[in-house]
Coordinates of C-alpha atoms in Angstrom, one line a residue:
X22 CA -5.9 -7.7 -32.8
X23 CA -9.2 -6.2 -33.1
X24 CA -10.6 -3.5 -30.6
X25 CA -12.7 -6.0 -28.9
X26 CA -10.1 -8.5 -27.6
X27 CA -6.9 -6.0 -27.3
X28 CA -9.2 -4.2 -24.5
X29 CA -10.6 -4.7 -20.9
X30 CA -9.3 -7.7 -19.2
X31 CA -9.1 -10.2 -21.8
X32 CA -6.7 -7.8 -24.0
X33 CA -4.2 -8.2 -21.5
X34 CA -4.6 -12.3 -21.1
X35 CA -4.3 -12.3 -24.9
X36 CA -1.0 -10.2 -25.2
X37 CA 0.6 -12.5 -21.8
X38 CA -0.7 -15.7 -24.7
X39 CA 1.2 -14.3 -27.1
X40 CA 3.9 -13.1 -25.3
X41 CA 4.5 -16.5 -23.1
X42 CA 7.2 -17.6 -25.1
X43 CA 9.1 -14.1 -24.8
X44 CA 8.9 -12.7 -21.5
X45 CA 11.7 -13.5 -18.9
X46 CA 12.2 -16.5 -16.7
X47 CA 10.4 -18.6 -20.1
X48 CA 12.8 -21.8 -18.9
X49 CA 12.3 -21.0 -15.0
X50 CA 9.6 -23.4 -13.8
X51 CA 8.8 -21.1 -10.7
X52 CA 8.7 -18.0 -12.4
X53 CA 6.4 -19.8 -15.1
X54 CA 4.5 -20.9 -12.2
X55 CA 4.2 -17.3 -10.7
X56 CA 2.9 -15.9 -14.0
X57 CA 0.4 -19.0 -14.7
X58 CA -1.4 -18.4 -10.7
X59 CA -1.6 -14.6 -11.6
X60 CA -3.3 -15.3 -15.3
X61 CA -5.3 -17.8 -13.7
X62 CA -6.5 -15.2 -11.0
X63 CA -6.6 -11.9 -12.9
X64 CA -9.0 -14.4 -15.8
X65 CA -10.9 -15.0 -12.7
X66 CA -11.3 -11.6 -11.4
X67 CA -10.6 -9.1 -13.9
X68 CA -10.4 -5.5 -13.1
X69 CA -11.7 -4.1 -9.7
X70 CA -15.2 -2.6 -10.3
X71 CA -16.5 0.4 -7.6
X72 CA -18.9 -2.9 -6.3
X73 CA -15.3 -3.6 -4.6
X74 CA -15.3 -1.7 -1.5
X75 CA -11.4 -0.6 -1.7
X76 CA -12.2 0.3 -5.0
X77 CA -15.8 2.1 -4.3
X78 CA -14.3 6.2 -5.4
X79 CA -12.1 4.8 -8.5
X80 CA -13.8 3.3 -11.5
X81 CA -10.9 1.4 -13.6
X82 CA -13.2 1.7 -16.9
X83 CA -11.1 4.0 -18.6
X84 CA -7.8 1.4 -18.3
X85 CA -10.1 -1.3 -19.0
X86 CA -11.5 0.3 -22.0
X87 CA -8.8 1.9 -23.5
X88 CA -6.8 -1.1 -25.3
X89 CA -2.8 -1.6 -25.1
X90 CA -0.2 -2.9 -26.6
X91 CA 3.1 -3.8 -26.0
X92 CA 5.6 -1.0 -25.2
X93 CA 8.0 0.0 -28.0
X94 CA 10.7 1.7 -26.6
X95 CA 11.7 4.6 -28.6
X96 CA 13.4 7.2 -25.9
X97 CA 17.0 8.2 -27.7
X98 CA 20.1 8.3 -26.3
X99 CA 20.9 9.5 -22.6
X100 CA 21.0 13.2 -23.8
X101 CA 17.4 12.9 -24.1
X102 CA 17.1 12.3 -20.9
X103 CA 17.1 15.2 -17.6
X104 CA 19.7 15.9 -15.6
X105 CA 20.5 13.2 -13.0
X106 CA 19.4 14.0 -9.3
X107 CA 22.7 12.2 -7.6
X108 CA 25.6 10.3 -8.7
X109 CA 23.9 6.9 -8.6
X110 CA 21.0 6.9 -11.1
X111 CA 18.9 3.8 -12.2
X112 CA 16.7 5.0 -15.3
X113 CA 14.2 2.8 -16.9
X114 CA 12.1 3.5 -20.1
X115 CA 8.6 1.8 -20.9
X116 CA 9.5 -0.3 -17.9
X117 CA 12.8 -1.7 -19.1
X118 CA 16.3 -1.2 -17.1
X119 CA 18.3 0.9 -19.5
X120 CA 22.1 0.4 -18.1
X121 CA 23.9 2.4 -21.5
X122 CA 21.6 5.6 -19.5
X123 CA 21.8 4.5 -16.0
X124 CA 25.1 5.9 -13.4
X125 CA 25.4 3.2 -11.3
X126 CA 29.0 3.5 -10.3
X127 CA 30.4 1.4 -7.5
X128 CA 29.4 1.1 -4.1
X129 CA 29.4 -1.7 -0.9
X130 CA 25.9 -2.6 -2.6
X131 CA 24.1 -4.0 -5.8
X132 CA 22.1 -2.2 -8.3
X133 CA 21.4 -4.1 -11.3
X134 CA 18.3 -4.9 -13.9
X135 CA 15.6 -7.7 -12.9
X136 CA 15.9 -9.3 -15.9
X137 CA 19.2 -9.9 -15.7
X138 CA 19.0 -11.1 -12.0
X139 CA 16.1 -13.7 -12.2
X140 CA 17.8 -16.7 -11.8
X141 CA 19.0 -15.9 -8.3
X142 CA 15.5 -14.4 -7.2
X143 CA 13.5 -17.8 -6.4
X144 CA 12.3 -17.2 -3.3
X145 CA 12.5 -13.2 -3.1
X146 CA 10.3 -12.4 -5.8
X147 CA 7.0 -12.9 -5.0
X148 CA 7.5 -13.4 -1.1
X149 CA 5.6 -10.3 0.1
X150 CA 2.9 -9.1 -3.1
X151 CA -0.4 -10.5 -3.0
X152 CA -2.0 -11.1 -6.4
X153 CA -4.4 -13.8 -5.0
X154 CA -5.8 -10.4 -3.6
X155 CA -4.9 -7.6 -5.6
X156 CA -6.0 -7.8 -9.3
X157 CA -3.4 -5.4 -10.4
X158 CA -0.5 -7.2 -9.0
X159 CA -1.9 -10.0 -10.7
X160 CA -1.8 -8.7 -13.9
X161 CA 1.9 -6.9 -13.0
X162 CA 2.9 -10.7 -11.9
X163 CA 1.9 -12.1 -15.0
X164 CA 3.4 -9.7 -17.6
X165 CA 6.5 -7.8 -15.5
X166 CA 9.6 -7.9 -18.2
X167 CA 11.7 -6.1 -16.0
X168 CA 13.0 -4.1 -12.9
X169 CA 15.1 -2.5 -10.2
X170 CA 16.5 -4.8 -7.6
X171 CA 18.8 -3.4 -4.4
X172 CA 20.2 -5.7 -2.3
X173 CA 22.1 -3.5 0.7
X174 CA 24.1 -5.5 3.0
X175 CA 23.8 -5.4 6.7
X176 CA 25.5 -2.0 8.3
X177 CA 26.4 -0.5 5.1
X178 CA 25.4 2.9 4.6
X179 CA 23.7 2.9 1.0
X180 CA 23.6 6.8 0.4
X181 CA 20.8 8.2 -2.4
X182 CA 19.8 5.9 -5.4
X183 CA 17.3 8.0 -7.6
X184 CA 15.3 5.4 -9.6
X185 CA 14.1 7.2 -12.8
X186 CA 11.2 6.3 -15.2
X187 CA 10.0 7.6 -17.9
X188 CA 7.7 6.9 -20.6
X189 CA 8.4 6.9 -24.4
X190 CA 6.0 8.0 -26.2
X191 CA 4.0 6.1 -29.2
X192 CA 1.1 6.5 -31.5
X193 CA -0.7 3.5 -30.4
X194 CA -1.3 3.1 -26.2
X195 CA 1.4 1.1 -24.2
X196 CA 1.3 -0.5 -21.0
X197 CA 4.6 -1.9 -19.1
X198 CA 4.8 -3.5 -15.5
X199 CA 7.8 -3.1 -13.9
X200 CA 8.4 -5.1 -10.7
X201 CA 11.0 -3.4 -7.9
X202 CA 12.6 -5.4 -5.0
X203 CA 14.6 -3.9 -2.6
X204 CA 16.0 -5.0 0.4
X205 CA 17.6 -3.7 3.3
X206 CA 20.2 -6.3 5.6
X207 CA 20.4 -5.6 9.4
X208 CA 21.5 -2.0 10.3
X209 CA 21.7 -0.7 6.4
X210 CA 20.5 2.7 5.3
X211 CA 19.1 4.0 1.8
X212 CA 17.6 6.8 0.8
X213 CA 15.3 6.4 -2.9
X214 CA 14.1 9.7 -5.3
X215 CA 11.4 7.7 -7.7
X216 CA 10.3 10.0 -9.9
X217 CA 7.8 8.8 -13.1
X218 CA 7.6 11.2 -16.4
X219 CA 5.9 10.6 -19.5
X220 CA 5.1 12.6 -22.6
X221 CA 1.9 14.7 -22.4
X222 CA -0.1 13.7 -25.2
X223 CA 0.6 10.0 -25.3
X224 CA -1.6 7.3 -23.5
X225 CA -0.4 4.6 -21.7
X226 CA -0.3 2.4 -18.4
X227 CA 2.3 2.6 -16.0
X228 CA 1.4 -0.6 -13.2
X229 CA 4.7 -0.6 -10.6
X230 CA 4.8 -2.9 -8.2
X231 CA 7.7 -2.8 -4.9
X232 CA 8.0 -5.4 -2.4
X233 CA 10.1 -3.9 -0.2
X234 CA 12.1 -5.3 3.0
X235 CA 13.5 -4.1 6.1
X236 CA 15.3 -5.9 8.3
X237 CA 16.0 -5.2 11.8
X238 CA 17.4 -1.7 12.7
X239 CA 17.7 -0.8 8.8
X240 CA 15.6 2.4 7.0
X241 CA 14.7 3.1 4.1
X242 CA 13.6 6.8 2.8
X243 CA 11.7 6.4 0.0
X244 CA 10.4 9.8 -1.8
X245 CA 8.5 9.3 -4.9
X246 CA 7.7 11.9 -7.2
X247 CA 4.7 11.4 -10.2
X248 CA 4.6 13.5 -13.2
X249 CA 2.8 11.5 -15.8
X250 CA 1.7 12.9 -18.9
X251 CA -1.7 14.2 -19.0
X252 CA -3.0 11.1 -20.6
X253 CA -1.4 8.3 -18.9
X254 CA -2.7 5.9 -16.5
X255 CA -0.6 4.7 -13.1
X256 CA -1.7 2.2 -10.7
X257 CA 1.0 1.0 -8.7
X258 CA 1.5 -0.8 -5.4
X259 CA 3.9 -1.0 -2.6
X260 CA 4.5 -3.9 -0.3
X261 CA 6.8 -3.6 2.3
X262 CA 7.8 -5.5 5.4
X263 CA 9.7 -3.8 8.9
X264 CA 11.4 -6.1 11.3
X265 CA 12.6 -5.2 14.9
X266 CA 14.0 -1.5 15.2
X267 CA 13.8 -0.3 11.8
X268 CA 12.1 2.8 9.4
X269 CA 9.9 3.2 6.5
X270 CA 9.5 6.5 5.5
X271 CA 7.5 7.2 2.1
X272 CA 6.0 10.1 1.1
X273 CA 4.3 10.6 -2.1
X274 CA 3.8 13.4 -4.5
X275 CA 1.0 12.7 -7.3
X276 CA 0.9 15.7 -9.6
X277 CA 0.6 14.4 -12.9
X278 CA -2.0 11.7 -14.8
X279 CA -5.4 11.3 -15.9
X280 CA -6.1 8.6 -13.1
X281 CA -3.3 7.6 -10.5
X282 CA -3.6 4.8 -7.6
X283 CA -1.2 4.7 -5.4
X284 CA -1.8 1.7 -2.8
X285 CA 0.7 1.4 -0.4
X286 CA 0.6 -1.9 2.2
X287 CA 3.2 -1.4 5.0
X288 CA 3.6 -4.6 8.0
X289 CA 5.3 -3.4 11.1
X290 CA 6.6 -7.1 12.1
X291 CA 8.9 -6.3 14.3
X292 CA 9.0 -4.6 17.6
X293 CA 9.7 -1.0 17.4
X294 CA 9.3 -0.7 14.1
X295 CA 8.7 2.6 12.5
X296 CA 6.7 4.1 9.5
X297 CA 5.5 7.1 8.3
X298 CA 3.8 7.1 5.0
X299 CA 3.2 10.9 3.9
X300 CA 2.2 12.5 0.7
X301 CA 0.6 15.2 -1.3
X302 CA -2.1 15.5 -4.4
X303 CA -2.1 17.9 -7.0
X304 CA -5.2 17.5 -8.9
X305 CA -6.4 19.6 -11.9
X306 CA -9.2 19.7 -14.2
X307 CA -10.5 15.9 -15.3
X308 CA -7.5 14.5 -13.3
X309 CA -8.4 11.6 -10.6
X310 CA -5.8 10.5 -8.2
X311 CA -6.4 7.9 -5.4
X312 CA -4.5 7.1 -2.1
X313 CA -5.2 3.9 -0.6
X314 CA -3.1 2.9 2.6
X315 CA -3.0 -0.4 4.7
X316 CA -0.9 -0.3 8.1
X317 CA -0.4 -3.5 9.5
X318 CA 0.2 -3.3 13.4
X319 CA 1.4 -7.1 13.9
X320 CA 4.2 -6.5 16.6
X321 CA 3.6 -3.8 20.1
X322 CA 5.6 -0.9 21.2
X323 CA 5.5 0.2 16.6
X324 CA 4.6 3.7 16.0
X325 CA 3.3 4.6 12.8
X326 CA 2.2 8.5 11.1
X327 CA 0.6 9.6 7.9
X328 CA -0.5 13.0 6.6
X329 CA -1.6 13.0 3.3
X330 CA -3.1 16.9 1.7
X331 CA -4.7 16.9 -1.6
X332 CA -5.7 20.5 -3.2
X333 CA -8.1 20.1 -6.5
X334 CA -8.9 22.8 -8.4
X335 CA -11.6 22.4 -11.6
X336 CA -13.2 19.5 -11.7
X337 CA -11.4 16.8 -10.4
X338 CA -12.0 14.3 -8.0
X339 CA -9.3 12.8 -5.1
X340 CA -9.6 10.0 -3.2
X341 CA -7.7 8.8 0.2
X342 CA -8.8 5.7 2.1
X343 CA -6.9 4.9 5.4
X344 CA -6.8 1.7 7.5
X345 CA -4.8 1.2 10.3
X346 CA -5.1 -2.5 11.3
X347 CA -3.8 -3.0 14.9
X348 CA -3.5 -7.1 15.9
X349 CA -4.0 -8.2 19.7
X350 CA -0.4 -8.8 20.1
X351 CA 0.8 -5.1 19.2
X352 CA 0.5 -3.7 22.2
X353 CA 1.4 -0.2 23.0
X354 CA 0.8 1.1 19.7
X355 CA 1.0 4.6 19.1
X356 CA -0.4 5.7 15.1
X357 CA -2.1 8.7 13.8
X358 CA -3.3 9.6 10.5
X359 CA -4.8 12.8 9.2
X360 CA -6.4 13.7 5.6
X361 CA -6.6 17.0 4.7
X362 CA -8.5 18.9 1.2
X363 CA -7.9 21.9 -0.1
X364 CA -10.8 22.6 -2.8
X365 CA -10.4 25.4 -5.1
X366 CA -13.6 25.2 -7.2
X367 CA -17.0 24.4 -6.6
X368 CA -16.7 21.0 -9.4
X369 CA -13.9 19.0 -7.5
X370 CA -14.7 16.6 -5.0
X371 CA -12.7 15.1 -2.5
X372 CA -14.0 11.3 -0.7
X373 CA -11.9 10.4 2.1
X374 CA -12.2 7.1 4.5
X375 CA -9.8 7.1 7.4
X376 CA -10.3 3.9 9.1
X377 CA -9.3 2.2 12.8
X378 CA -9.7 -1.6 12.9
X379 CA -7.8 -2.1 16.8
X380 CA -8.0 -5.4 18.8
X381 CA -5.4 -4.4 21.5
X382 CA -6.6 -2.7 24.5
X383 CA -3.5 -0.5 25.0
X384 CA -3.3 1.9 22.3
X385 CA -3.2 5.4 21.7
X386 CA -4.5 5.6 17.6
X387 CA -6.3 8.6 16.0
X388 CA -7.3 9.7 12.5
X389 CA -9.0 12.2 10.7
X390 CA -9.9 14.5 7.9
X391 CA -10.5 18.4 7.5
X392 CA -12.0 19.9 3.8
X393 CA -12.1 23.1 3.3
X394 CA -11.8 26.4 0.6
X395 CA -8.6 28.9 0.8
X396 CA -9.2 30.9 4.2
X397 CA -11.7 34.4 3.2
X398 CA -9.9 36.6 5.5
X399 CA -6.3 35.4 4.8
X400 CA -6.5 35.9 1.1
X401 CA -8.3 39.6 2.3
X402 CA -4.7 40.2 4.1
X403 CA -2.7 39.6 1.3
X404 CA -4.8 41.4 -1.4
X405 CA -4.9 44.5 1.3
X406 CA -1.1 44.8 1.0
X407 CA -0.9 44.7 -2.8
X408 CA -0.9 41.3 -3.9
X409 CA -2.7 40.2 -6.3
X410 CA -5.3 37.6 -6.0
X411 CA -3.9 34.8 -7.9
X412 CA -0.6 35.9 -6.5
X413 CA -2.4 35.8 -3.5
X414 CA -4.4 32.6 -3.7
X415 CA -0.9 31.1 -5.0
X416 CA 1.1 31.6 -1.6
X417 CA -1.7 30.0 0.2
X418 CA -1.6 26.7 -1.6
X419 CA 2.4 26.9 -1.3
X420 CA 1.7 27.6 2.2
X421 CA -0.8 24.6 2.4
X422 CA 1.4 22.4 1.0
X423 CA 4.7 23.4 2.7
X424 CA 4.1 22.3 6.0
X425 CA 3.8 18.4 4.4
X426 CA 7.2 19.2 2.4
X427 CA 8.9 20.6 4.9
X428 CA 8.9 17.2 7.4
X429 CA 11.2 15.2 4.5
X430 CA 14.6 15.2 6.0
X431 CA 16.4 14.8 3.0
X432 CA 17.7 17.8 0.8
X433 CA 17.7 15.9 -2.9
X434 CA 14.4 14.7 -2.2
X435 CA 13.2 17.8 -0.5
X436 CA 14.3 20.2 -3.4
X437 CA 12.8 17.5 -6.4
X438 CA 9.3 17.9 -4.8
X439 CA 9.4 21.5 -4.0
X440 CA 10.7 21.7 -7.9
X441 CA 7.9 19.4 -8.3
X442 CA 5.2 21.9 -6.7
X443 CA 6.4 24.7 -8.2
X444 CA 6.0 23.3 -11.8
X445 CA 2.3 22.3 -11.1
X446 CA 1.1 25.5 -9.4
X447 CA -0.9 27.5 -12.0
X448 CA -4.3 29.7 -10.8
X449 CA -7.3 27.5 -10.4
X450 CA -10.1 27.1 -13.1

């Protein structure tokens, strides 16, 4: 495959040609009919440009331009692999469920491989992504080989799943689509550690995409951690739907990548339904990491929060984009967002668009966003009593980023992003 044809969008509609045949679900009339709609529509569309007004701050040239191929797995055995976060562990490698390096043990729920599970997904996968609207879950629709899929049964309490990917490593870039359903039954609980790694020096595309459900009175805690190597690409998106009484908590820590997306559409169907949707970017020289958020207010009396901080240092660029969308019917709505930018050099940029779009008249919604440098006369303090300044300038950005940390209840997760943090922090450029 020459250059020409194995990039941009047609590179991808010639691999899904060649691949038809291969990929799973080939003898499943409705899973052949999900991935011939999404060809159809990501060969109508292609990749978002910045004329797209979600996509205005991200350009998508670089993953357009840069050519893939088919991911080669080539990880060795589980030894290879770091040391599992909890007792239940569901690792996948170039977007393929590895069960020999997976700990899934028993429990009163399912974990298992999507591949494996297809037969018995008609009607689930597919029911909450959009890839009539979202090019990128188009293109995940059309070429997804595999996945996790968590089924937790009504009351049960689920415990910690950490879902572990990581990425190979070849000489020639990879891209893999991995599609994740989970669902939670009436009154369940489960708490998720995602965490994404890839080798440093190896380019490739990582495009997840979750539809998530929870039913009445269930929550989910869903802490995601990103590490991807230095040259990798990630654009995934969340979907996820919350009936009567229950709780989506996400937060999400971006600190690795050359350009990261992270698009995350939450529905609060039900009323009293929760969600907080929380996060953190840790941007360094040439890095570009997006946060785009759509909060769907469609019952009353649903509450909703999200504080996301970004600190750049050299010159890199973050984006966060905000909409809280509150119907007529949702009533009594009570959501707040808030953006916040540390910048530690003159070169990065920071755009951020919080947005209110509100057609009920009793509501109490507020947003916001504050950008700013490390605080003169605080980093004066600290060198007065000894400290050195990048010792100095170091505890502020810890200090900066703690108070986000701090609000995840959960100790795993908790302790993976603080280990997370920690592993970033070097001084600025």
């Amino acid at each position: 495959m020459n250059a020409a044809v194995n990039s941009g969008a047609e590179g991808f509609l010639h691999r899904f040609d060649g691949l038809r045949a291969r990929l799973p679900g080939t003898r499943m009339p409705w899973v052949q009919a999900l991935r011939e709609d999404a060809a159809t529509r990501f060969r109508s569309a292609g990749f978002p440009t910045r004329r797209v007004e979600a996509w205005k701050y991200t350009d998508l040239r670089p993953v357009s331009d840069a050519g893939f191929d088919e991911a080669l797995s080539i990880l060795g055995d589980s030894a290879d692999l770091p040391a599992p976060l909890c007792d239940r562990r569901a690792v996948f490698v170039d977007g393929r469920f590895r069960e020999d390096a997976s700990t899934l043990g028993s429990a009163e729920f399912a974990v298992d491989g999507l591949a494996q599970r297809l037969p018995q997904l008609e009607g689930r996968l597919g029911s909450l992504a959009r890839p009539q609207e979202e090019p990128l879950v188009a293109l995940n629709t059309m070429l997804f080989e595999d996945g996790l899929v968590v089924t937790v049964p009504a009351g049960v309490a689920g415990g910690l799943l950490e879902l572990a990917s990581f990425a190979s490593g070849s000489e020639r870039p990879a891209a893999f689509h991995p599609r994740h359903l989970i669902r939670l039954e009436a009154g369940a609980s489960l708490t998720i550690v995602e965490s994404a790694r890839g080798p440093a020096e190896t380019r490739y595309l990582h495009n997840p995409v979750f539809e998530i459900e929870v039913a009445e009175g269930a929550t989910l805690t869903h802490t995601r951690v990103q590490q991807e190597g230095a040259k990798a690409f990630q654009l995934g998106t969340i979907y996820a739907r919350v009936e009567a009484g229950g709780t989506y908590d996400n937060f999400t820590l971006n600190a690795g990548g050359r350009l990261v997306r992270n698009e995350i559409h939450v529905t609060l169907a039900g009323p009293r339904a929760t969600c907080h949707m929380n996060g953190a970017q840790l941007l360094r020289h040439g890095q570009h990491a997006d946060t785009t958020t759509f909060l769907d207010h469609a019952a009353p009396d649903c509450a909703s929060r999200q504080t996301y901080k970004t600190v750049l240092s050299g010159k890199s660029r973050g984006v966060f984009q905000g909409k809280i969308h509150v119907h007529q019917v949702a009533q009594r709505t009570d959501g707040y967002q808030m953006n916040q930018a540390l910048l530690l050099s003159p070169d990065a940029e920071i755009d951020s668009k919080p947005q209110l779009e509100i057609y009920a008249d009793d509501v109490k919604c507020s947003h916001g966003a504050t950008v700013g440098a490390l605080d003169a006369e605080q980093l004066f303090y600290l060198r007065a009593r000894g400290i050195p300044e990048e010792a100095a300038r170091s505890m502020l950005v810890q200090a900066f980023l703690a108070e986000a940390i701090e609000g995840v209840a959960d100790a795993t997760s908790r302790a993976a992003l603080e280990a997370a943090v920690s592993g970033w922090w070097e001084p600025a450029a």
